[in-house]
GROMACS .gro file of C-alpha atoms in nm:
model
  502
    1MET     CA    1   0.131   1.105  -1.022
    2LYS     CA    2   0.235   0.953  -1.353
    3VAL     CA    3   0.584   1.096  -1.359
    4GLU     CA    4   0.711   0.847  -1.621
    5LYS     CA    5   0.440   0.968  -1.862
    6ILE     CA    6   0.524   1.335  -1.802
    7ASN     CA    7   0.897   1.302  -1.831
    8GLY     CA    8   0.839   1.078  -2.128
    9ASN     CA    9   0.695   1.378  -2.317
   10TYR     CA   10   1.051   1.510  -2.337
   11ALA     CA   11   1.298   1.234  -2.312
   12MET     CA   12   1.354   0.859  -2.280
   13GLN     CA   13   1.355   0.758  -1.916
   14ARG     CA   14   1.608   0.506  -1.788
   15THR     CA   15   1.356   0.384  -1.531
   16PRO     CA   16   0.988   0.384  -1.608
   17GLY     CA   17   0.864   0.504  -1.273
   18ARG     CA   18   0.576   0.691  -1.137
   19ASN     CA   19   0.561   0.933  -0.854
   20LYS     CA   20   0.526   0.765  -0.520
   21SER     CA   21   0.243   0.973  -0.384
   22PRO     CA   22  -0.008   0.845  -0.116
   23ASN     CA   23  -0.287   1.057  -0.249
   24PHE     CA   24  -0.293   1.030  -0.626
   25THR     CA   25  -0.220   0.675  -0.722
   26GLY     CA   26  -0.534   0.665  -0.933
   27GLY     CA   27  -0.510   0.283  -0.963
   28VAL     CA   28  -0.182   0.288  -1.152
   29THR     CA   29   0.109   0.055  -1.082
   30SER     CA   30   0.342   0.197  -0.814
   31LEU     CA   31   0.711   0.248  -0.860
   32ALA     CA   32   0.777  -0.010  -0.598
   33ASP     CA   33   0.572  -0.264  -0.783
   34GLU     CA   34   0.753  -0.196  -1.105
   35ILE     CA   35   1.093  -0.225  -0.946
   36THR     CA   36   0.987  -0.559  -0.782
   37ASN     CA   37   0.875  -0.688  -1.111
   38SER     CA   38   1.209  -0.607  -1.261
   39LEU     CA   39   1.406  -0.806  -0.997
   40PRO     CA   40   1.528  -1.165  -1.065
   41GLY     CA   41   1.391  -1.284  -0.722
   42LYS     CA   42   1.048  -1.135  -0.763
   43LYS     CA   43   0.875  -1.466  -0.687
   44ALA     CA   44   1.059  -1.501  -0.360
   45LEU     CA   45   0.965  -1.137  -0.279
   46SER     CA   46   0.604  -1.206  -0.369
   47ARG     CA   47   0.603  -1.500  -0.120
   48MET     CA   48   0.755  -1.280   0.148
   49LYS     CA   49   0.486  -1.011   0.073
   50SER     CA   50   0.215  -1.279   0.130
   51LEU     CA   51   0.338  -1.300   0.483
   52GLU     CA   52   0.272  -0.938   0.555
   53TRP     CA   53  -0.025  -1.026   0.771
   54LEU     CA   54   0.228  -1.141   1.029
   55LYS     CA   55   0.292  -0.770   1.104
   56GLY     CA   56  -0.052  -0.742   1.268
   57GLU     CA   57  -0.163  -0.841   1.613
   58LEU     CA   58  -0.253  -1.194   1.506
   59GLY     CA   59   0.093  -1.244   1.364
   60GLY     CA   60   0.254  -1.101   1.680
   61ILE     CA   61   0.056  -1.349   1.904
   62LEU     CA   62   0.158  -1.647   1.671
   63ILE     CA   63   0.522  -1.551   1.648
   64THR     CA   64   0.539  -1.499   2.032
   65ALA     CA   65   0.365  -1.839   2.084
   66LEU     CA   66   0.602  -2.003   1.838
   67GLY     CA   67   0.900  -1.874   2.036
   68THR     CA   68   0.739  -1.975   2.370
   69GLY     CA   69   0.636  -2.326   2.251
   70LEU     CA   70   0.936  -2.431   2.043
   71VAL     CA   71   1.240  -2.210   2.141
   72ALA     CA   72   1.204  -2.151   2.509
   73PRO     CA   73   1.170  -2.529   2.604
   74ILE     CA   74   1.510  -2.600   2.460
   75PHE     CA   75   1.694  -2.339   2.671
   76ILE     CA   76   1.495  -2.447   2.981
   77GLY     CA   77   1.525  -2.816   2.933
   78PHE     CA   78   1.889  -2.809   2.858
   79ASN     CA   79   1.996  -2.504   3.070
   80PRO     CA   80   2.360  -2.579   3.161
   81PHE     CA   81   2.348  -2.339   3.457
   82VAL     CA   82   2.092  -2.554   3.639
   83LYS     CA   83   2.262  -2.873   3.747
   84ALA     CA   84   2.293  -3.104   4.046
   85PRO     CA   85   2.545  -3.043   4.321
   86LYS     CA   86   2.906  -3.180   4.283
   87ASN     CA   87   2.866  -3.482   4.493
   88ALA     CA   88   2.506  -3.557   4.388
   89SER     CA   89   2.395  -3.912   4.335
   90GLU     CA   90   2.266  -4.040   4.004
   91GLU     CA   91   1.919  -4.026   4.140
   92GLN     CA   92   1.959  -3.658   4.234
   93LYS     CA   93   2.109  -3.586   3.892
   94LYS     CA   94   1.818  -3.749   3.717
   95GLU     CA   95   1.571  -3.561   3.941
   96VAL     CA   96   1.734  -3.231   3.834
   97THR     CA   97   1.718  -3.339   3.467
   98ASN     CA   98   1.349  -3.435   3.496
   99THR     CA   99   1.263  -3.112   3.681
  100LYS     CA  100   1.405  -2.905   3.399
  101LEU     CA  101   1.221  -3.115   3.143
  102TYR     CA  102   0.900  -3.090   3.342
  103THR     CA  103   0.941  -2.710   3.356
  104ALA     CA  104   1.030  -2.695   2.985
  105MET     CA  105   0.715  -2.876   2.894
  106ARG     CA  106   0.508  -2.603   3.053
  107GLN     CA  107   0.606  -2.363   2.767
  108PRO     CA  108   0.428  -2.544   2.474
  109ILE     CA  109   0.117  -2.581   2.686
  110SER     CA  110   0.135  -2.207   2.772
  111ALA     CA  111   0.182  -2.126   2.401
  112VAL     CA  112  -0.123  -2.332   2.294
  113LEU     CA  113  -0.347  -2.173   2.566
  114ALA     CA  114  -0.219  -1.824   2.474
  115ILE     CA  115  -0.318  -1.882   2.108
  116LEU     CA  116  -0.660  -2.026   2.216
  117PHE     CA  117  -0.756  -1.738   2.448
  118GLN     CA  118  -0.573  -1.441   2.290
  119VAL     CA  119  -0.653  -1.519   1.932
  120GLY     CA  120  -1.003  -1.620   2.037
  121ALA     CA  121  -1.054  -1.286   2.214
  122LEU     CA  122  -0.899  -1.078   1.938
  123LYS     CA  123  -1.183  -1.080   1.696
  124PRO     CA  124  -1.464  -1.009   1.956
  125ILE     CA  125  -1.250  -0.718   2.098
  126ASP     CA  126  -1.197  -0.573   1.747
  127LYS     CA  127  -1.567  -0.598   1.675
  128VAL     CA  128  -1.657  -0.416   2.000
  129LEU     CA  129  -1.393  -0.147   1.940
  130ASP     CA  130  -1.513  -0.108   1.581
  131LYS     CA  131  -1.869  -0.058   1.706
  132ILE     CA  132  -1.766   0.195   1.959
  133PHE     CA  133  -1.547   0.406   1.731
  134ASN     CA  134  -1.753   0.377   1.410
  135ASP     CA  135  -2.120   0.354   1.516
  136PRO     CA  136  -2.263   0.714   1.532
  137GLU     CA  137  -2.454   0.635   1.852
  138TYR     CA  138  -2.137   0.554   2.046
  139ALA     CA  139  -1.875   0.756   1.856
  140LYS     CA  140  -2.054   1.084   1.920
  141ASN     CA  141  -1.946   1.036   2.294
  142LEU     CA  142  -1.574   1.011   2.198
  143SER     CA  143  -1.314   1.272   2.106
  144ILE     CA  144  -1.396   1.406   1.761
  145ASN     CA  145  -1.036   1.324   1.655
  146VAL     CA  146  -1.117   0.952   1.690
  147ASP     CA  147  -1.481   0.959   1.571
  148GLN     CA  148  -1.483   0.740   1.263
  149SER     CA  149  -1.862   0.746   1.222
  150ALA     CA  150  -1.852   0.957   0.895
  151LEU     CA  151  -1.539   0.769   0.748
  152ASN     CA  152  -1.543   0.402   0.880
  153ASN     CA  153  -1.233   0.203   0.910
  154LYS     CA  154  -1.165  -0.100   0.690
  155SER     CA  155  -1.274  -0.373   0.924
  156TYR     CA  156  -1.603  -0.199   1.009
  157LEU     CA  157  -1.669  -0.150   0.645
  158LYS     CA  158  -1.623  -0.521   0.581
  159THR     CA  159  -1.863  -0.587   0.862
  160LEU     CA  160  -2.129  -0.366   0.703
  161ALA     CA  161  -2.063  -0.527   0.363
  162LYS     CA  162  -2.108  -0.875   0.514
  163ALA     CA  163  -2.429  -0.775   0.675
  164GLU     CA  164  -2.560  -0.632   0.345
  165LEU     CA  165  -2.463  -0.955   0.160
  166LYS     CA  166  -2.629  -1.160   0.431
  167GLN     CA  167  -2.965  -0.961   0.387
  168LYS     CA  168  -2.933  -1.067   0.017
  169GLY     CA  169  -2.899  -1.433   0.123
  170ILE     CA  170  -2.527  -1.443   0.043
  171LYS     CA  171  -2.289  -1.584   0.304
  172LYS     CA  172  -1.946  -1.736   0.307
  173PRO     CA  173  -1.929  -2.111   0.268
  174SER     CA  174  -1.773  -2.293   0.555
  175ILE     CA  175  -1.472  -2.522   0.526
  176LEU     CA  176  -1.692  -2.815   0.645
  177GLU     CA  177  -1.895  -2.783   0.319
  178GLY     CA  178  -1.585  -2.889   0.138
  179PHE     CA  179  -1.639  -3.245   0.252
  180LYS     CA  180  -1.972  -3.241   0.069
  181GLU     CA  181  -1.925  -3.009  -0.220
  182GLY     CA  182  -1.547  -3.054  -0.279
  183PHE     CA  183  -1.272  -2.842  -0.141
  184GLY     CA  184  -1.172  -2.697  -0.475
  185LYS     CA  185  -1.527  -2.567  -0.531
  186ILE     CA  186  -1.569  -2.438  -0.182
  187THR     CA  187  -1.230  -2.270  -0.189
  188LYS     CA  188  -1.333  -2.084  -0.509
  189GLN     CA  189  -1.660  -1.986  -0.355
  190ARG     CA  190  -1.498  -1.852  -0.047
  191GLN     CA  191  -1.248  -1.649  -0.257
  192ASN     CA  192  -1.541  -1.507  -0.455
  193TYR     CA  193  -1.720  -1.413  -0.144
  194ASP     CA  194  -1.409  -1.232  -0.007
  195GLU     CA  195  -1.384  -1.038  -0.328
  196MET     CA  196  -1.753  -0.937  -0.307
  197VAL     CA  197  -1.700  -0.819   0.048
  198LYS     CA  198  -1.387  -0.617  -0.050
  199LYS     CA  199  -1.562  -0.467  -0.348
  200ALA     CA  200  -1.871  -0.366  -0.138
  201ALA     CA  201  -1.652  -0.230   0.141
  202ASP     CA  202  -1.431  -0.025  -0.104
  203ALA     CA  203  -1.754   0.115  -0.267
  204LYS     CA  204  -1.892   0.210   0.070
  205ALA     CA  205  -1.563   0.378   0.162
  206GLU     CA  206  -1.565   0.579  -0.160
  207GLU     CA  207  -1.923   0.678  -0.100
  208GLN     CA  208  -1.839   0.810   0.249
  209ILE     CA  209  -1.545   1.007   0.115
  210GLU     CA  210  -1.779   1.162  -0.152
  211GLN     CA  211  -2.030   1.256   0.119
  212VAL     CA  212  -1.779   1.422   0.357
  213SER     CA  213  -1.598   1.597   0.078
  214ASP     CA  214  -1.930   1.739  -0.071
  215ILE     CA  215  -2.027   1.882   0.271
  216PHE     CA  216  -1.669   2.018   0.303
  217ARG     CA  217  -1.701   2.186  -0.032
  218GLN     CA  218  -2.036   2.332   0.042
  219THR     CA  219  -1.968   2.451   0.399
  220GLY     CA  220  -1.593   2.485   0.431
  221ARG     CA  221  -1.618   2.246   0.732
  222ILE     CA  222  -1.537   1.874   0.771
  223LYS     CA  223  -1.808   1.709   0.983
  224ALA     CA  224  -1.821   1.399   1.197
  225GLY     CA  225  -2.192   1.340   1.257
  226LYS     CA  226  -2.323   1.680   1.389
  227ARG     CA  227  -1.985   1.793   1.505
  228ASN     CA  228  -1.734   1.998   1.314
  229ILE     CA  229  -1.361   1.930   1.297
  230SER     CA  230  -1.164   2.218   1.434
  231ASN     CA  231  -1.050   2.478   1.176
  232LYS     CA  232  -0.696   2.436   1.297
  233THR     CA  233  -0.695   2.057   1.212
  234VAL     CA  234  -0.857   2.126   0.878
  235ALA     CA  235  -0.593   2.404   0.799
  236GLU     CA  236  -0.310   2.157   0.893
  237LEU     CA  237  -0.457   1.893   0.669
  238ILE     CA  238  -0.478   2.142   0.380
  239ASN     CA  239  -0.114   2.246   0.434
  240LYS     CA  240  -0.012   1.886   0.424
  241GLN     CA  241  -0.202   1.834   0.106
  242ILE     CA  242  -0.031   2.135  -0.046
  243ASP     CA  243   0.302   1.984   0.052
  244ASP     CA  244   0.212   1.668  -0.129
  245TYR     CA  245   0.123   1.875  -0.446
  246ILE     CA  246   0.459   2.059  -0.417
  247ASN     CA  247   0.648   1.723  -0.396
  248ASP     CA  248   0.447   1.607  -0.702
  249ALA     CA  249   0.545   1.912  -0.896
  250ALA     CA  250   0.915   1.897  -0.787
  251LYS     CA  251   0.937   1.534  -0.904
  252LEU     CA  252   0.846   1.653  -1.254
  253LYS     CA  253   1.154   1.875  -1.261
  254ILE     CA  254   1.470   1.754  -1.443
  255ASP     CA  255   1.798   1.798  -1.276
  256ASN     CA  256   2.127   1.888  -1.446
  257ASN     CA  257   2.225   1.525  -1.501
  258GLY     CA  258   1.884   1.460  -1.642
  259LEU     CA  259   1.902   1.754  -1.876
  260ALA     CA  260   2.228   1.623  -2.028
  261PHE     CA  261   2.097   1.258  -2.054
  262TYR     CA  262   1.760   1.361  -2.207
  263SER     CA  263   1.927   1.588  -2.453
  264GLY     CA  264   2.155   1.306  -2.573
  265ARG     CA  265   1.878   1.056  -2.580
  266ALA     CA  266   1.653   1.293  -2.773
  267GLN     CA  267   1.923   1.333  -3.038
  268THR     CA  268   1.970   0.952  -3.064
  269LEU     CA  269   1.593   0.907  -3.111
  270ILE     CA  270   1.569   1.178  -3.382
  271GLU     CA  271   1.877   1.066  -3.571
  272ASN     CA  272   1.752   0.698  -3.564
  273GLU     CA  273   1.388   0.759  -3.611
  274SER     CA  274   1.342   0.578  -3.938
  275ARG     CA  275   1.545   0.276  -3.817
  276LEU     CA  276   1.356   0.256  -3.490
  277ARG     CA  277   1.024   0.265  -3.653
  278GLU     CA  278   1.133  -0.006  -3.893
  279MET     CA  279   1.256  -0.221  -3.602
  280PHE     CA  280   0.931  -0.180  -3.412
  281LYS     CA  281   0.682  -0.199  -3.692
  282ASP     CA  282   0.595  -0.565  -3.626
  283VAL     CA  283   0.567  -0.540  -3.252
  284PRO     CA  284   0.208  -0.633  -3.171
  285VAL     CA  285   0.139  -0.339  -2.938
  286GLU     CA  286  -0.231  -0.301  -3.019
  287ALA     CA  287  -0.293  -0.678  -2.996
  288ILE     CA  288  -0.130  -0.693  -2.655
  289ASP     CA  289  -0.345  -0.399  -2.535
  290LYS     CA  290  -0.667  -0.570  -2.656
  291THR     CA  291  -0.593  -0.925  -2.550
  292THR     CA  292  -0.682  -1.070  -2.203
  293ASP     CA  293  -0.629  -1.436  -2.290
  294ALA     CA  294  -0.322  -1.563  -2.098
  295LYS     CA  295  -0.192  -1.804  -2.371
  296GLU     CA  296  -0.239  -1.543  -2.648
  297LEU     CA  297  -0.054  -1.288  -2.438
  298GLN     CA  298   0.238  -1.519  -2.383
  299LYS     CA  299   0.259  -1.585  -2.756
  300LEU     CA  300   0.263  -1.208  -2.821
  301TYR     CA  301   0.523  -1.151  -2.551
  302LYS     CA  302   0.747  -1.411  -2.711
  303GLN     CA  303   0.692  -1.243  -3.049
  304THR     CA  304   0.797  -0.905  -2.899
  305ASP     CA  305   1.099  -1.058  -2.730
  306SER     CA  306   1.206  -1.228  -3.056
  307ILE     CA  307   1.188  -0.889  -3.249
  308LEU     CA  308   1.385  -0.704  -2.984
  309LYS     CA  309   1.660  -0.963  -2.949
  310GLY     CA  310   1.691  -0.990  -3.337
  311ALA     CA  311   1.722  -0.607  -3.370
  312LEU     CA  312   1.973  -0.592  -3.082
  313ALA     CA  313   2.186  -0.871  -3.243
  314LYS     CA  314   2.207  -0.675  -3.571
  315GLU     CA  315   2.250  -0.321  -3.422
  316LYS     CA  316   2.596  -0.160  -3.437
  317ASP     CA  317   2.526   0.175  -3.279
  318PRO     CA  318   2.595   0.168  -2.905
  319ALA     CA  319   2.334   0.436  -2.826
  320VAL     CA  320   2.058   0.243  -3.007
  321GLN     CA  321   2.182  -0.079  -2.847
  322ARG     CA  322   2.131   0.081  -2.501
  323ILE     CA  323   1.766   0.174  -2.591
  324LEU     CA  324   1.694  -0.180  -2.704
  325GLN     CA  325   1.860  -0.338  -2.402
  326GLU     CA  326   1.661  -0.102  -2.161
  327ILE     CA  327   1.345  -0.227  -2.316
  328LEU     CA  328   1.452  -0.597  -2.290
  329ASP     CA  329   1.548  -0.545  -1.928
  330LYS     CA  330   1.185  -0.452  -1.844
  331PRO     CA  331   0.918  -0.719  -1.753
  332GLU     CA  332   0.770  -0.885  -2.064
  333ASP     CA  333   0.431  -0.741  -2.001
  334ILE     CA  334   0.538  -0.380  -2.032
  335ARG     CA  335   0.790  -0.407  -2.317
  336ALA     CA  336   0.530  -0.333  -2.587
  337SER     CA  337   0.399  -0.024  -2.409
  338ARG     CA  338   0.769   0.084  -2.362
  339ILE     CA  339   0.820   0.064  -2.728
  340ALA     CA  340   0.500   0.263  -2.807
  341ARG     CA  341   0.612   0.529  -2.564
  342THR     CA  342   0.946   0.547  -2.724
  343LEU     CA  343   0.796   0.619  -3.066
  344HIS     CA  344   0.554   0.867  -2.913
  345ARG     CA  345   0.848   1.048  -2.757
  346ILE     CA  346   0.995   1.098  -3.100
  347ASP     CA  347   0.683   1.282  -3.212
  348THR     CA  348   0.676   1.481  -2.894
  349ILE     CA  349   1.041   1.588  -2.931
  350LYS     CA  350   0.981   1.704  -3.283
  351ASP     CA  351   0.666   1.885  -3.176
  352THR     CA  352   0.853   2.053  -2.891
  353CYS     CA  353   1.118   2.185  -3.128
  354LYS     CA  354   0.857   2.271  -3.387
  355GLY     CA  355   0.977   2.010  -3.639
  356HIS     CA  356   1.333   2.145  -3.634
  357PHE     CA  357   1.523   1.952  -3.373
  358THR     CA  358   1.860   2.075  -3.238
  359PRO     CA  359   2.006   1.968  -2.897
  360GLU     CA  360   2.021   2.332  -2.800
  361ASP     CA  361   1.662   2.397  -2.869
  362TYR     CA  362   1.556   2.084  -2.686
  363LEU     CA  363   1.771   2.173  -2.392
  364ASN     CA  364   1.615   2.525  -2.385
  365ALA     CA  365   1.271   2.367  -2.394
  366MET     CA  366   1.353   2.147  -2.094
  367THR     CA  367   1.502   2.441  -1.900
  368LEU     CA  368   1.188   2.644  -1.967
  369ARG     CA  369   0.987   2.351  -1.851
  370ASN     CA  370   1.171   2.353  -1.516
  371SER     CA  371   1.106   2.727  -1.491
  372GLU     CA  372   0.732   2.678  -1.533
  373LEU     CA  373   0.735   2.413  -1.265
  374ASP     CA  374   0.925   2.644  -1.031
  375LYS     CA  375   0.647   2.900  -1.079
  376THR     CA  376   0.382   2.645  -0.991
  377ILE     CA  377   0.570   2.536  -0.685
  378THR     CA  378   0.615   2.888  -0.565
  379LYS     CA  379   0.241   2.957  -0.603
  380LEU     CA  380   0.163   2.656  -0.404
  381LYS     CA  381   0.404   2.746  -0.125
  382MET     CA  382   0.250   3.097  -0.100
  383ASN     CA  383  -0.088   2.940  -0.077
  384LYS     CA  384  -0.022   2.751   0.250
  385ILE     CA  385  -0.203   2.882   0.570
  386SER     CA  386   0.070   3.060   0.773
  387ASP     CA  387  -0.099   3.008   1.119
  388PRO     CA  388  -0.346   2.715   1.127
  389ALA     CA  389  -0.433   2.795   1.489
  390LYS     CA  390  -0.591   3.121   1.372
  391ALA     CA  391  -0.764   2.977   1.062
  392THR     CA  392  -1.131   3.054   1.013
  393THR     CA  393  -1.392   2.898   0.789
  394ALA     CA  394  -1.340   3.184   0.544
  395THR     CA  395  -0.962   3.125   0.555
  396ILE     CA  396  -1.016   2.771   0.469
  397THR     CA  397  -1.260   2.838   0.187
  398ASP     CA  398  -1.033   3.108   0.032
  399THR     CA  399  -0.728   2.876   0.059
  400MET     CA  400  -0.916   2.591  -0.117
  401ASN     CA  401  -1.024   2.834  -0.388
  402ARG     CA  402  -0.668   2.958  -0.448
  403LEU     CA  403  -0.534   2.593  -0.440
  404ILE     CA  404  -0.782   2.500  -0.712
  405GLU     CA  405  -0.669   2.798  -0.915
  406ASN     CA  406  -0.299   2.704  -0.858
  407CYS     CA  407  -0.358   2.339  -0.973
  408GLN     CA  408  -0.558   2.439  -1.281
  409PHE     CA  409  -0.380   2.511  -1.616
  410LYS     CA  410  -0.555   2.655  -1.923
  411LYS     CA  411  -0.586   2.441  -2.231
  412SER     CA  412  -0.433   2.729  -2.435
  413ALA     CA  413  -0.122   2.724  -2.216
  414ASN     CA  414   0.069   2.481  -2.437
  415LEU     CA  415   0.394   2.444  -2.241
  416LEU     CA  416   0.225   2.400  -1.894
  417LYS     CA  417  -0.039   2.174  -2.053
  418SER     CA  418   0.232   1.956  -2.207
  419ILE     CA  419   0.393   1.915  -1.860
  420LEU     CA  420   0.090   1.870  -1.645
  421HIS     CA  421  -0.199   1.737  -1.860
  422ASP     CA  422  -0.133   1.360  -1.776
  423THR     CA  423  -0.086   1.406  -1.407
  424ASN     CA  424  -0.335   1.321  -1.135
  425THR     CA  425  -0.263   1.634  -0.939
  426PHE     CA  426  -0.320   1.911  -1.195
  427ASP     CA  427  -0.598   1.950  -1.453
  428SER     CA  428  -0.772   2.198  -1.691
  429ASP     CA  429  -1.121   2.099  -1.590
  430GLU     CA  430  -1.223   2.320  -1.291
  431ILE     CA  431  -1.520   2.110  -1.193
  432LYS     CA  432  -1.323   1.789  -1.191
  433LEU     CA  433  -1.027   1.945  -1.021
  434THR     CA  434  -1.240   2.099  -0.747
  435LYS     CA  435  -1.400   1.777  -0.660
  436LYS     CA  436  -1.067   1.592  -0.657
  437ILE     CA  437  -0.892   1.845  -0.429
  438TYR     CA  438  -1.166   1.838  -0.174
  439LYS     CA  439  -1.154   1.459  -0.185
  440ASP     CA  440  -0.776   1.457  -0.143
  441VAL     CA  441  -0.802   1.664   0.175
  442THR     CA  442  -1.085   1.434   0.290
  443LYS     CA  443  -0.871   1.132   0.239
  444LEU     CA  444  -0.601   1.287   0.445
  445TYR     CA  445  -0.863   1.343   0.724
  446LYS     CA  446  -0.938   0.969   0.707
  447LYS     CA  447  -0.573   0.887   0.749
  448PHE     CA  448  -0.560   1.146   1.038
  449LEU     CA  449  -0.838   0.939   1.211
  450GLU     CA  450  -0.674   0.605   1.148
  451ASN     CA  451  -0.342   0.730   1.306
  452ASN     CA  452  -0.529   0.876   1.607
  453TYR     CA  453  -0.722   0.549   1.654
  454LYS     CA  454  -0.399   0.337   1.684
  455ALA     CA  455  -0.312   0.461   2.033
  456PRO     CA  456  -0.643   0.409   2.214
  457ASN     CA  457  -0.691   0.074   2.032
  458GLN     CA  458  -0.357  -0.050   2.160
  459ILE     CA  459  -0.411   0.084   2.512
  460ILE     CA  460  -0.757  -0.073   2.538
  461LYS     CA  461  -0.625  -0.412   2.414
  462ILE     CA  462  -0.341  -0.397   2.661
  463LEU     CA  463  -0.573  -0.330   2.950
  464ILE     CA  464  -0.805  -0.607   2.835
  465GLY     CA  465  -0.506  -0.841   2.815
  466VAL     CA  466  -0.364  -0.754   3.156
  467CYS     CA  467  -0.701  -0.746   3.340
  468ILE     CA  468  -0.889  -1.028   3.170
  469THR     CA  469  -0.714  -1.238   2.915
  470LEU     CA  470  -0.387  -1.291   3.106
  471PRO     CA  471  -0.544  -1.398   3.436
  472ILE     CA  472  -0.779  -1.636   3.251
  473THR     CA  473  -0.484  -1.786   3.058
  474CYS     CA  474  -0.280  -1.821   3.368
  475ASN     CA  475  -0.560  -1.991   3.563
  476ALA     CA  476  -0.630  -2.226   3.272
  477LEU     CA  477  -0.257  -2.312   3.256
  478ASN     CA  478  -0.233  -2.389   3.628
  479TRP     CA  479  -0.533  -2.626   3.586
  480VAL     CA  480  -0.453  -2.789   3.249
  481TYR     CA  481  -0.075  -2.830   3.286
  482PRO     CA  482  -0.045  -3.073   3.584
  483ARG     CA  483  -0.330  -3.284   3.438
  484PHE     CA  484  -0.178  -3.299   3.102
  485MET     CA  485   0.159  -3.399   3.240
  486GLU     CA  486   0.005  -3.680   3.456
  487ILE     CA  487  -0.158  -3.818   3.145
  488VAL     CA  488   0.106  -3.778   2.883
  489PHE     CA  489   0.432  -3.777   3.093
  490PRO     CA  490   0.345  -3.954   3.413
  491ASN     CA  491   0.717  -4.022   3.497
  492LEU     CA  492   0.790  -3.650   3.492
  493ALA     CA  493   0.469  -3.553   3.667
  494GLY     CA  494   0.542  -3.810   3.929
  495VAL     CA  495   0.887  -3.651   3.997
  496LYS     CA  496   0.728  -3.310   4.057
  497LYS     CA  497   0.446  -3.456   4.259
  498ASP     CA  498   0.663  -3.658   4.489
  499GLY     CA  499   0.935  -3.403   4.548
  500GLY     CA  500   0.986  -3.148   4.296
  501ASP     CA  501   0.787  -2.822   4.340
  502LYS     CA  502   0.720  -2.807   4.716
   0.00000   0.00000   0.00000
């Protein structure tokens, strides 16, 4: 939900944030992203974010292998607790040292084999599991709470997207083609291909959500193939969605500290309206909005920065200085829009007070605003299904109808409209709102499936690892290791062969 935009109708925000809601992002920049962009070390954080893939199974295997291959040998090879007896000869001491080194060298070999076998097995296992849990022919035999045939997971959607592209004669160029075509060209082609796959997969995911939500709206049931999700589960999903809407509405409220701040800021804006408009008249807001050329944007950003710094240097009023500094503290790509919102807020404040601003009238308007939000929140709370276990299809349909009614505001309701009209949760258009709310619950159902899939996915992979991958890796290690040592470190291998590990 665009909290910044809503609160901006009444007062200048100190932090231009948006509501952190998992269901209604609508493609807008998240609060976390805006905070990250405002930090001095955002480049370092961006690099760290690029390593997020290490959180997955592949990352876990590689990190474990790294520890096994690089860290463990040090502690084994130089273990101070394993040493020759007190009266040992130099030959015995050397034998103990060589034995430790021989044992230590086993770890890097073990790490390499683990990567080869475990990483090599990971993709085929994932493909088989995706097939079982997403293909209707197999998924219909599973528990309905893990049946992803109606709403496929990301990896399966990408598999479908790649298959569709292959039918069109489009495939991902191999790295080897770089020797012939040039690595720069091939890298770009591979990136383009990945973008095409992602776009096709996202479109397929949206199409599936539309299909499931349409059936849900028409029948009051969420279906997986020919099976219906239990009414209890659907009721619990609806209740969770209502909780999300309640949180969205609650975040639009202004607390006591906010009321005092916004009243003071509104007075500053109104009293300095003409000066602020004069300061900002040459800021190229429209040019920045229309331009996509990187060099031109940088030029416009510098122009904006120069105007702001010049105005700040000349300004004597501390309250106005704070407004200018707040804008300068933002990333350069949002300063112009921040200026536009500031000027728009002046118009909104005047409109709220019907052209006759006083701090008292504005405070009363914000208090009334909170009161309207409280009413909306109360209605939503009353709409929750009290006992999901006893919910029927009729209960679900009635609840969804009331929820649509509670999230709809009339265009003639000026105050409520001014609060909610720019949010992604509430709307005046009943048809649009109905479709959106059913889709929101459907998205929660998809999240429900993803969470349920995690446990069986991990259990199956552990069983495969223990029963298949691990024995193969161990046998390969027992065969490869002595032969590798004999070739690369014959002295150490000879020590073991002659009298080490008997």
